[in-house]
JSON list of C-alpha atoms in Angstrom, two decimals:
[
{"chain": "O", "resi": 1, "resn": "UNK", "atom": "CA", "xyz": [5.75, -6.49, 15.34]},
{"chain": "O", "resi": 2, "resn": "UNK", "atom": "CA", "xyz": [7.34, -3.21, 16.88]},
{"chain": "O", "resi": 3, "resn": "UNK", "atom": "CA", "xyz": [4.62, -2.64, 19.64]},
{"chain": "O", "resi": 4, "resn": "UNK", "atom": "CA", "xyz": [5.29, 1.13, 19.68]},
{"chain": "O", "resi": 5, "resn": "UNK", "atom": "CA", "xyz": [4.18, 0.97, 15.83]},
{"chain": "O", "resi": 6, "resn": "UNK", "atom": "CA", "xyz": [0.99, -0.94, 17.15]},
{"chain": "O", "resi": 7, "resn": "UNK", "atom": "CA", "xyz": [0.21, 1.66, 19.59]},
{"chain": "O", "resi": 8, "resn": "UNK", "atom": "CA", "xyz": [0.72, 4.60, 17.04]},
{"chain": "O", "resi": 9, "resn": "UNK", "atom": "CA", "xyz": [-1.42, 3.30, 14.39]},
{"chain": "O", "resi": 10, "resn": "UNK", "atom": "CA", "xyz": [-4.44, 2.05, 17.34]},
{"chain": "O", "resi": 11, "resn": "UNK", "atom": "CA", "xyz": [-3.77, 6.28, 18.68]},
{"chain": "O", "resi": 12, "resn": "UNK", "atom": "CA", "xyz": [-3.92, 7.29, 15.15]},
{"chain": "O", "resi": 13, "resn": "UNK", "atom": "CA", "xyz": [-7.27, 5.43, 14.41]},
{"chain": "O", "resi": 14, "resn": "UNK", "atom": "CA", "xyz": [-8.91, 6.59, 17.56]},
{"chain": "O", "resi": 15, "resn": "UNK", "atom": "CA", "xyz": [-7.77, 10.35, 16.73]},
{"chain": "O", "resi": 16, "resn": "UNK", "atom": "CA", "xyz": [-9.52, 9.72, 12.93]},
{"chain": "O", "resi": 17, "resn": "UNK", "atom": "CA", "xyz": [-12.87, 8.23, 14.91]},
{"chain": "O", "resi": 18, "resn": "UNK", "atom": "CA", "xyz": [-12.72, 4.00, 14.10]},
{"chain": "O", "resi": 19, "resn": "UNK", "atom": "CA", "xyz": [-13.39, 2.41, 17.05]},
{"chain": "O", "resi": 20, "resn": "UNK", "atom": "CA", "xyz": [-15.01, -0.63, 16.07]},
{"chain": "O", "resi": 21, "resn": "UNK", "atom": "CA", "xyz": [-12.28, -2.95, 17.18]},
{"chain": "O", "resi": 22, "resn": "UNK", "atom": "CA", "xyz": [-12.60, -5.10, 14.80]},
{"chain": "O", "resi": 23, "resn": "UNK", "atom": "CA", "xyz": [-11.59, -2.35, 12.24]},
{"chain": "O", "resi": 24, "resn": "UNK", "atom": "CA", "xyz": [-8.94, -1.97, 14.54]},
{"chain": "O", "resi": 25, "resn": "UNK", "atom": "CA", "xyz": [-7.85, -5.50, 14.10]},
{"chain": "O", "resi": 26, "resn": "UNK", "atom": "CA", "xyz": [-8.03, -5.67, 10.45]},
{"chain": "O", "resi": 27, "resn": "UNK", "atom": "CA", "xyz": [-5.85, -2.66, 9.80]},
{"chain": "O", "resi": 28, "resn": "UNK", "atom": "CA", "xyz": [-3.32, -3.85, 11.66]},
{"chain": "O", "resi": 29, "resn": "UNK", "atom": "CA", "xyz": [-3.39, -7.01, 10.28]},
{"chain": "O", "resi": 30, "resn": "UNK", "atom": "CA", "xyz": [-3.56, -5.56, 6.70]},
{"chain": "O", "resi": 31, "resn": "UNK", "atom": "CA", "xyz": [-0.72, -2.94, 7.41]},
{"chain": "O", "resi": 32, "resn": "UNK", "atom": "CA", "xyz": [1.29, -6.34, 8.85]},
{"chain": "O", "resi": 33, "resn": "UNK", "atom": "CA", "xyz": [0.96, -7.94, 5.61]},
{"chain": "O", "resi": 34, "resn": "UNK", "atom": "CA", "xyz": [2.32, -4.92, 3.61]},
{"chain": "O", "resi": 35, "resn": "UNK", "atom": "CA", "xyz": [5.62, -4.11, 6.03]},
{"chain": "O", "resi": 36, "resn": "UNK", "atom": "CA", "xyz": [5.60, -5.67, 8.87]},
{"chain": "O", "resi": 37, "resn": "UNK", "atom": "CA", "xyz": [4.54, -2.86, 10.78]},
{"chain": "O", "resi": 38, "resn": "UNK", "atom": "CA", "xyz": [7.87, -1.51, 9.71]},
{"chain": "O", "resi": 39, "resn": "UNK", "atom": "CA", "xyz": [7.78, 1.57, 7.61]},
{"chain": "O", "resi": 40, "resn": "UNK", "atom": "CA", "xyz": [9.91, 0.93, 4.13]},
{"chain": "O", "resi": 41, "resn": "UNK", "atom": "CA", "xyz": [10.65, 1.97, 0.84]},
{"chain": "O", "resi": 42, "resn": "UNK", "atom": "CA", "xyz": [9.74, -1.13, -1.90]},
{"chain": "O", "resi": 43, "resn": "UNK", "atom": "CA", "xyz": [12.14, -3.05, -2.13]},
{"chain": "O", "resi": 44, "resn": "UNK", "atom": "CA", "xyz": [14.08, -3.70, -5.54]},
{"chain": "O", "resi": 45, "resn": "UNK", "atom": "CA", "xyz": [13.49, -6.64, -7.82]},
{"chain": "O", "resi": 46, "resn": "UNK", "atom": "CA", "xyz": [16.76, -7.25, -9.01]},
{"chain": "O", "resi": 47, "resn": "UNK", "atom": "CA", "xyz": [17.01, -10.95, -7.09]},
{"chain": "O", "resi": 48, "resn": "UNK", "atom": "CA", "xyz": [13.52, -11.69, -7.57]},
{"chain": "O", "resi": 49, "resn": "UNK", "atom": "CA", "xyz": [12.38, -14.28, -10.08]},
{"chain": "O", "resi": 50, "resn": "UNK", "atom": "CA", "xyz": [10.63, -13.43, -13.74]},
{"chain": "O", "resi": 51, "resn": "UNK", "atom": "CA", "xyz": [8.09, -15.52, -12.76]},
{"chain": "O", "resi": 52, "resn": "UNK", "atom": "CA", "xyz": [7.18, -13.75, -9.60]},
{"chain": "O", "resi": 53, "resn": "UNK", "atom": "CA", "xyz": [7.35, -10.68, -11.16]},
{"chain": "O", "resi": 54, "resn": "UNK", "atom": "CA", "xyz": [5.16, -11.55, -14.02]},
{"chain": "O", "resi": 55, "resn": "UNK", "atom": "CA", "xyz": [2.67, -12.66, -11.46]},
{"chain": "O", "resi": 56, "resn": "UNK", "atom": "CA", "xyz": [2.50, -9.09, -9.87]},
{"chain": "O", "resi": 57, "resn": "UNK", "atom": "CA", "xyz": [2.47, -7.43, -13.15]},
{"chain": "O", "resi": 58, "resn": "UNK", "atom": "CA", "xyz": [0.74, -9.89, -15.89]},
{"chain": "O", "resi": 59, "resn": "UNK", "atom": "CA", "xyz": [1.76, -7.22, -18.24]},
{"chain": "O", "resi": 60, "resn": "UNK", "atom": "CA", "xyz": [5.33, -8.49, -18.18]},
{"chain": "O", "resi": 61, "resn": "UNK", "atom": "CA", "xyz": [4.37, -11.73, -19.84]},
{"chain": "O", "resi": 62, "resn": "UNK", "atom": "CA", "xyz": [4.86, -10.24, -23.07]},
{"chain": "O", "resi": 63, "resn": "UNK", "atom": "CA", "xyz": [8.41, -9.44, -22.49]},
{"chain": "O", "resi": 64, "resn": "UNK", "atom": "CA", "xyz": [10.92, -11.87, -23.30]},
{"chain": "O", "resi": 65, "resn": "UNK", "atom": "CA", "xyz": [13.11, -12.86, -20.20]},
{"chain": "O", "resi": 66, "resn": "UNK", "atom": "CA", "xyz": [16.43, -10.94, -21.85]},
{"chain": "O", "resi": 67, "resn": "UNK", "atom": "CA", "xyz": [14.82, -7.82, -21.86]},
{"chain": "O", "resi": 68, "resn": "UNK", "atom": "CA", "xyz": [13.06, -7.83, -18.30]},
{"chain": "O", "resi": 69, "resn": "UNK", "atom": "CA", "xyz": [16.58, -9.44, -16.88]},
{"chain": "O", "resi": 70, "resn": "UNK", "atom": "CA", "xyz": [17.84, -6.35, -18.05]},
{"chain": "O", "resi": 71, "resn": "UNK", "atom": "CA", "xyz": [14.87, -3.99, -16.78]},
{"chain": "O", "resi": 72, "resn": "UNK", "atom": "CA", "xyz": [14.75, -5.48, -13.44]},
{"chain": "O", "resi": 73, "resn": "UNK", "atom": "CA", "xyz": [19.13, -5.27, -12.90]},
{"chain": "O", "resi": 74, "resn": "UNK", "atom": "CA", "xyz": [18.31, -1.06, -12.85]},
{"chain": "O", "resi": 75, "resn": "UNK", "atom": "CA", "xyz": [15.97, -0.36, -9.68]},
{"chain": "O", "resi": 76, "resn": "UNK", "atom": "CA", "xyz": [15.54, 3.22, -10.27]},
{"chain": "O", "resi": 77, "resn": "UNK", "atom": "CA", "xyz": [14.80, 2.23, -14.74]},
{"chain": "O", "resi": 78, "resn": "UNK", "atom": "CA", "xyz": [12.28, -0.77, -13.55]},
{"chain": "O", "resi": 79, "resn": "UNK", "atom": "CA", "xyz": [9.95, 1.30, -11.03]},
{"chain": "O", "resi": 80, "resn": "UNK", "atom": "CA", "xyz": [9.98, 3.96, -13.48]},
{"chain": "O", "resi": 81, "resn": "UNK", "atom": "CA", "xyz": [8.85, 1.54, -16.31]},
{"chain": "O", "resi": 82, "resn": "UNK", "atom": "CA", "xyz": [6.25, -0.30, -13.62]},
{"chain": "O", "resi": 83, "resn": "UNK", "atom": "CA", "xyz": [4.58, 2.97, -12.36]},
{"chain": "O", "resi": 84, "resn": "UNK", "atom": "CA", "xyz": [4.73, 4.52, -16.00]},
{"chain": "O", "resi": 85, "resn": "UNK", "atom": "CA", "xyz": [3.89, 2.24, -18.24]},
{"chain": "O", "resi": 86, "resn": "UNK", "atom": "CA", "xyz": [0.29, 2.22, -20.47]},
{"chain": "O", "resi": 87, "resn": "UNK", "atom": "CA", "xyz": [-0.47, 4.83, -17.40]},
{"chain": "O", "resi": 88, "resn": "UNK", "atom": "CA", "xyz": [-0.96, 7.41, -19.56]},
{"chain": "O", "resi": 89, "resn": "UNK", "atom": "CA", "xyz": [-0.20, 10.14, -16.27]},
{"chain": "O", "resi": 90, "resn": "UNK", "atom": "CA", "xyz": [-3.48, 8.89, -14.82]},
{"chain": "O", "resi": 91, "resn": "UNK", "atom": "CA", "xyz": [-1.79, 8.70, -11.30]},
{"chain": "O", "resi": 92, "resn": "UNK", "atom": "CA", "xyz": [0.20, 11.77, -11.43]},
{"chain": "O", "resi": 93, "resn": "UNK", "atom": "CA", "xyz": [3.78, 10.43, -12.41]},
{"chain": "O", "resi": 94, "resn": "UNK", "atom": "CA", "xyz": [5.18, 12.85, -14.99]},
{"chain": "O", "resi": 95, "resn": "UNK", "atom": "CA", "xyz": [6.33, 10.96, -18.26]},
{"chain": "O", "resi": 96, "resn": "UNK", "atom": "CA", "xyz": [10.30, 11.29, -18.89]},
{"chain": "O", "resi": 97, "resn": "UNK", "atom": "CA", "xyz": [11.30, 11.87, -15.09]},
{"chain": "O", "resi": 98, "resn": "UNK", "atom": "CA", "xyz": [12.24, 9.76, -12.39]},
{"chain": "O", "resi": 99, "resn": "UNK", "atom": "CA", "xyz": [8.71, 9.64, -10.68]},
{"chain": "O", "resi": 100, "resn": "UNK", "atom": "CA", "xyz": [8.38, 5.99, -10.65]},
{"chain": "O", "resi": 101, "resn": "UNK", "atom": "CA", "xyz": [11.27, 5.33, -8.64]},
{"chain": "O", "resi": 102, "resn": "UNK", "atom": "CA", "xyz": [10.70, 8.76, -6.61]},
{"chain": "O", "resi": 103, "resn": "UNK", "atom": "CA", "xyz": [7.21, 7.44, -5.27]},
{"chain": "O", "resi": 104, "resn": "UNK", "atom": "CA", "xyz": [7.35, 3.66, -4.94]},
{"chain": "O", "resi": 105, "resn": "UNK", "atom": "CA", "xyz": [5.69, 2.07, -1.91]},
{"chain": "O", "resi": 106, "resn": "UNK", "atom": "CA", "xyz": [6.67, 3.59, 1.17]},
{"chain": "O", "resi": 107, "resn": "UNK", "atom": "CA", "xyz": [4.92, 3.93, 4.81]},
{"chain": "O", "resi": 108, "resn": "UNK", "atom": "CA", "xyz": [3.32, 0.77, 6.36]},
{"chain": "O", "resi": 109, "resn": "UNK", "atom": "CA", "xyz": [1.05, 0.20, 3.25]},
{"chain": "O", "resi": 110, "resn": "UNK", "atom": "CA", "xyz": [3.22, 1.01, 0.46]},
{"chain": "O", "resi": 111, "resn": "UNK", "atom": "CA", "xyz": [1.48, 4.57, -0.52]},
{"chain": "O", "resi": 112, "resn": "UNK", "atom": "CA", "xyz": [2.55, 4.51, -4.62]},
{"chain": "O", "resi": 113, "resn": "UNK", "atom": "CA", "xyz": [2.64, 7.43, -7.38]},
{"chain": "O", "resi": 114, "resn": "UNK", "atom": "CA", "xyz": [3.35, 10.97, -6.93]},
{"chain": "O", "resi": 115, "resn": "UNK", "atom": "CA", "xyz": [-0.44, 11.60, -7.32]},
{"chain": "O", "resi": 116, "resn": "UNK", "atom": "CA", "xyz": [-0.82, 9.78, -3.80]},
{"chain": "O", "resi": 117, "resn": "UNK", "atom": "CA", "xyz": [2.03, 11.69, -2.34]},
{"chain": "O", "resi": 118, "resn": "UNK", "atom": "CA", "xyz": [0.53, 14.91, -3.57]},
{"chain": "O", "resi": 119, "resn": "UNK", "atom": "CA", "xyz": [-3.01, 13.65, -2.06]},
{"chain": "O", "resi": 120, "resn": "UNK", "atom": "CA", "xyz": [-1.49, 12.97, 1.12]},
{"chain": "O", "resi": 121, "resn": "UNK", "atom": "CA", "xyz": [0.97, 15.25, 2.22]},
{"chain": "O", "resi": 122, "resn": "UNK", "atom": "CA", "xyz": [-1.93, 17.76, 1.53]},
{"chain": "O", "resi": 123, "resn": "UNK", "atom": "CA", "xyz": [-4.27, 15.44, 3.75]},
{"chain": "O", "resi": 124, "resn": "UNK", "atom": "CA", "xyz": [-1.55, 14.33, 6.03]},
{"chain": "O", "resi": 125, "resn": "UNK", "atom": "CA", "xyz": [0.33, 18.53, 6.65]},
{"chain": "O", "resi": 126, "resn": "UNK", "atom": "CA", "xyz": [3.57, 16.40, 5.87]},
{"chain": "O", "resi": 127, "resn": "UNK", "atom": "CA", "xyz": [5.52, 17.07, 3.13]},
{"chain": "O", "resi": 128, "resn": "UNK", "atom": "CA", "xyz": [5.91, 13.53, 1.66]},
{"chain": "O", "resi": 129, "resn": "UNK", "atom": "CA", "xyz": [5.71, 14.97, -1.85]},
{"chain": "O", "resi": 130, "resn": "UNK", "atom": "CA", "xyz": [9.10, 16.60, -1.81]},
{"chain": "O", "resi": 131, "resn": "UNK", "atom": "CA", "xyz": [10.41, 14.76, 0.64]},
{"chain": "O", "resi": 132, "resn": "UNK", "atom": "CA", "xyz": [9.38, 11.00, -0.11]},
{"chain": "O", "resi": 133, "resn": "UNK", "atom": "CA", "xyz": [11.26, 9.08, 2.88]},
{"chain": "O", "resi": 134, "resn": "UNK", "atom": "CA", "xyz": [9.25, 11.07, 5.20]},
{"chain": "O", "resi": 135, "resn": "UNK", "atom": "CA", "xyz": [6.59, 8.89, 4.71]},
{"chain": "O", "resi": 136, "resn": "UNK", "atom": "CA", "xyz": [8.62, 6.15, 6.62]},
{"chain": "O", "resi": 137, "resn": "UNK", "atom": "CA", "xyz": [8.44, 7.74, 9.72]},
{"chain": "O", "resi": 138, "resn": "UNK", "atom": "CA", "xyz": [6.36, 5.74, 12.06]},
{"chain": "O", "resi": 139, "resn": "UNK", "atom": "CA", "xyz": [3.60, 8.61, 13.00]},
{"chain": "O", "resi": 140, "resn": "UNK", "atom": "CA", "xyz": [3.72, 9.94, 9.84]},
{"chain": "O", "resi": 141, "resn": "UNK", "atom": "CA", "xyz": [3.39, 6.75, 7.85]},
{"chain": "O", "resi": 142, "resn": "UNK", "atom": "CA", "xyz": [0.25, 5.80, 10.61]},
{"chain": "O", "resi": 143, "resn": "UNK", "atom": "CA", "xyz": [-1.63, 9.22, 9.71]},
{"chain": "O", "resi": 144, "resn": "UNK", "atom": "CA", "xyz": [-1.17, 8.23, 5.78]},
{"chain": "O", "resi": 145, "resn": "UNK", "atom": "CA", "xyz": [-1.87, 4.68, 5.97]},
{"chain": "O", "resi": 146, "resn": "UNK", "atom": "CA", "xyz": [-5.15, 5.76, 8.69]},
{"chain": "O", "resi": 147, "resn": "UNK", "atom": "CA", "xyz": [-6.30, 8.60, 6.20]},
{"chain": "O", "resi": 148, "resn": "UNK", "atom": "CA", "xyz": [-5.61, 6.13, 3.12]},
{"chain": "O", "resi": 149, "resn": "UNK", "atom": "CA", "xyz": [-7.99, 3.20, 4.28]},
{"chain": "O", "resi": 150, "resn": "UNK", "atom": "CA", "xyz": [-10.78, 6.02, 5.76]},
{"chain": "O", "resi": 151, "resn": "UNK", "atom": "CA", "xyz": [-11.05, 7.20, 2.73]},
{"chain": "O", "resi": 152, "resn": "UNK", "atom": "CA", "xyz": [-11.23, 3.57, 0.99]},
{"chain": "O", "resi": 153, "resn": "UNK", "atom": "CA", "xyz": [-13.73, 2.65, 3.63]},
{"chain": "O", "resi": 154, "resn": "UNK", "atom": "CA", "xyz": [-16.54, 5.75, 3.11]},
{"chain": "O", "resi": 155, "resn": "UNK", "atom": "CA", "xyz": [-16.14, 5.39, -0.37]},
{"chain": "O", "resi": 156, "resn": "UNK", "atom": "CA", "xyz": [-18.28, 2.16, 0.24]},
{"chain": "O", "resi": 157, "resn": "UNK", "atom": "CA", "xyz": [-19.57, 2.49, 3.28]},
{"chain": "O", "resi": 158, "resn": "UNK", "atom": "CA", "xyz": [-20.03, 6.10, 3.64]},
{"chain": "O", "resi": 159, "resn": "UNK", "atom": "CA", "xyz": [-18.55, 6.13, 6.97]},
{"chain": "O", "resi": 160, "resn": "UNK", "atom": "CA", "xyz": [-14.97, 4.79, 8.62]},
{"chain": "O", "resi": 161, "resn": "UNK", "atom": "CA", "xyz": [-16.37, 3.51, 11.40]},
{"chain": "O", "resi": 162, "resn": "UNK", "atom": "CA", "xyz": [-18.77, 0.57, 9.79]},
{"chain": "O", "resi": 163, "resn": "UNK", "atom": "CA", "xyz": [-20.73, -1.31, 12.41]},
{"chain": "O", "resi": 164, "resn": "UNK", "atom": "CA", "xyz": [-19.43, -4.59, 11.36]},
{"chain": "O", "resi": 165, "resn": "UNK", "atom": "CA", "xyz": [-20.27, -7.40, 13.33]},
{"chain": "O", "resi": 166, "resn": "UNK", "atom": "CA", "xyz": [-17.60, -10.13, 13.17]},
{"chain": "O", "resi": 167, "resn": "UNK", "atom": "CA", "xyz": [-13.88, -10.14, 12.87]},
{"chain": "O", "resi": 168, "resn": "UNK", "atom": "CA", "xyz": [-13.80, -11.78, 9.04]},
{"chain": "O", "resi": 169, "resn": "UNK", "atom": "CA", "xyz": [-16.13, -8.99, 7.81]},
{"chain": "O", "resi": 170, "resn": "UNK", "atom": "CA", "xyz": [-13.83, -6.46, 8.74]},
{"chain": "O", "resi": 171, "resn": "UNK", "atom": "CA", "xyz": [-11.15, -7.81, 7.96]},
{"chain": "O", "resi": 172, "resn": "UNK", "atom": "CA", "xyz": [-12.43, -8.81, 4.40]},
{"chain": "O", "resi": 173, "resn": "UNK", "atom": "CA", "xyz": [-13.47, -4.96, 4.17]},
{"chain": "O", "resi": 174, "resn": "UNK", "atom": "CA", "xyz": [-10.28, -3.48, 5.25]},
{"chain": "O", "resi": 175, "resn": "UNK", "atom": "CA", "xyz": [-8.16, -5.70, 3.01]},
{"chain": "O", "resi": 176, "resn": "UNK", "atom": "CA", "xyz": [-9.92, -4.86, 0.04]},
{"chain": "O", "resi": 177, "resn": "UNK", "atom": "CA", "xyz": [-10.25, -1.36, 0.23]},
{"chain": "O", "resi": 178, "resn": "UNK", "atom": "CA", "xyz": [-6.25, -1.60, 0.12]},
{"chain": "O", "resi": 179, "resn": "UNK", "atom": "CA", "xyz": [-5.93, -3.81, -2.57]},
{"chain": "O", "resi": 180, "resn": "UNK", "atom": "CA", "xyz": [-8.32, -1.32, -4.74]},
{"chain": "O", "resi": 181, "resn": "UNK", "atom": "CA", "xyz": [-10.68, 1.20, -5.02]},
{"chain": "O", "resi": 182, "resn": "UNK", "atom": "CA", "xyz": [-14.17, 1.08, -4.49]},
{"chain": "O", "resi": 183, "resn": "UNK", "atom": "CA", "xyz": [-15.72, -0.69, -7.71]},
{"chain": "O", "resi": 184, "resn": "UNK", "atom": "CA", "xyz": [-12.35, -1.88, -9.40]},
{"chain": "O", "resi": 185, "resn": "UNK", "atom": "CA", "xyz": [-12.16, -4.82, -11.01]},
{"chain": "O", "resi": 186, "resn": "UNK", "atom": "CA", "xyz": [-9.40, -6.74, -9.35]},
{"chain": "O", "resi": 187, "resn": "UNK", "atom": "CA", "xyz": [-8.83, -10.39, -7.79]},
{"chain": "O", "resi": 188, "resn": "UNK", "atom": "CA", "xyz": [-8.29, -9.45, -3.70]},
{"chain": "O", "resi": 189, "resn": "UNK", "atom": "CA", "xyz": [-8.12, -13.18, -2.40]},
{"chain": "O", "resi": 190, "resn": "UNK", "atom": "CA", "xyz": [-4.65, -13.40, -2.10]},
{"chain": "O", "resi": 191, "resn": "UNK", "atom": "CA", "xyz": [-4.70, -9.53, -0.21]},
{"chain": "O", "resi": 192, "resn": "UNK", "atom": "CA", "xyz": [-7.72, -11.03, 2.29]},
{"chain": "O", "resi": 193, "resn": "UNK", "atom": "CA", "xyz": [-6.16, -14.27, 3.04]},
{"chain": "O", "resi": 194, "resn": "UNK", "atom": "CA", "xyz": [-2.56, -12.56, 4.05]},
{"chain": "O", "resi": 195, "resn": "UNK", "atom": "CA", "xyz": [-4.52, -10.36, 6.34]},
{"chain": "O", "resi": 196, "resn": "UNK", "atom": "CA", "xyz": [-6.62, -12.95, 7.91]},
{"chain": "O", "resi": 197, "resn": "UNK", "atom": "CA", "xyz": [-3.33, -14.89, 8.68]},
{"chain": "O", "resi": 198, "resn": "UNK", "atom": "CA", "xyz": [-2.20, -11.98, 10.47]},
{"chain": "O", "resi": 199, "resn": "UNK", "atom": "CA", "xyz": [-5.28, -11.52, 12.49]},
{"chain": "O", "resi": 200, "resn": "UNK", "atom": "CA", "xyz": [-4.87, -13.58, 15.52]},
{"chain": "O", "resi": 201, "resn": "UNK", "atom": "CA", "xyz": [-1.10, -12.03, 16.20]},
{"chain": "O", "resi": 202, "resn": "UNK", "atom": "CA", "xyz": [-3.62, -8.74, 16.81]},
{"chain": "O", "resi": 203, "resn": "UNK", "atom": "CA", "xyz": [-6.36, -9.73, 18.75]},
{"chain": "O", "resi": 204, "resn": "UNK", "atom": "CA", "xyz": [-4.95, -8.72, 22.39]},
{"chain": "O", "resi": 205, "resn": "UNK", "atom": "CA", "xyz": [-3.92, -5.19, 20.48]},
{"chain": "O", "resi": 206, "resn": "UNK", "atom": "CA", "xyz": [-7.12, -3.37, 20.76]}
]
């Protein structure tokens, strides 16, 4: 991992007050998972099998394989069919526009929808929302991804900084409050597992 990403994202968690280290850990090793530690746009689907891409979106299973061969050849028609679909504007994308493909996962932990955007260039004093790539900036993408998993984190713990006591516990904390919010109903395993694979590559970081 590009150690001058490791040391902006430790700064940028000191400057936003974690400094349990093994919050420190588990960040990094849940940002690691997502990109590497390499701030990136998502990546297109266009080579990437139906059945992977039924597995990330179940909804897909209903589609026959002509018609989501088709979707997934367009990049900029299949994000906006992903991030619009059944949505019903609940994360901000604007029906009949290009938002989908506008605000797929960028930054080191693949911020998605214009709502987020909106959220966190406000949060952030970036202007990610009209200026998407922005967010793939190292220092920028660190503040976004910081601010994105504090938030996460006091929703449930009320605080950041949680006193945990042991490495898994964080990291089981961490990777879950990226995979969804606070009280969602959704299967994290595969999230927490990818992070705690990452874990030891971190533990001289901090």
């Amino acid at each position: 991992y590009p150690q001058e990403n490791v040391d902006i994202l430790i700064a940028e968690m000191e400057q936003q007050g974690i400094s349990n280290n093994f919050t420190k850990i588990a960040i990094l090793a849940t940002l690691a998972k997502e990109s590497g530690l390499n701030p990136k746009s998502e990546k297109c689907y266009t080579n990437t099998s139906l059945s992977r891409i039924r597995e990330i979106w179940p909804y897909f299973k209903k589609m026959d394989d002509g018609k989501l061969e088709e979707l997934k050849s367009d990049c900029k028609a299949f994000f906006n069919y992903v991030y619009e679909k059944n949505r019903k504007n609940k994360y901000g994308n604007r029906p009949g526009t290009d938002d989908g493909y506008d605000y797929r996962g960028r930054g080191f932990n693949q911020v998605t929808f214009r709502g987020s955007y909106k959220k966190y260039a406000e949060e952030s004093g970036v202007d990610i929302l009209n200026n998407p790539d922005l967010l793939n900036e190292p220092k920028t993408a660190a503040i976004v991804a910081v601010k994105f998993l504090s938030n996460r984190l006091k929703k449930k713990f009320g605080t950041n900084n949680p006193d945990f006591k042991t490495q898994d516990e964080a990291t089981i904390a961490v990777a879950e409050a990226n995979c969804k919010s606070p009280g969602a109903k959704k299967d994290c395993t595969r999230a927490i597992n990818s992070a705690r694979k990452r874990v030891p590559h971190f533990t001289k970081s901090t």
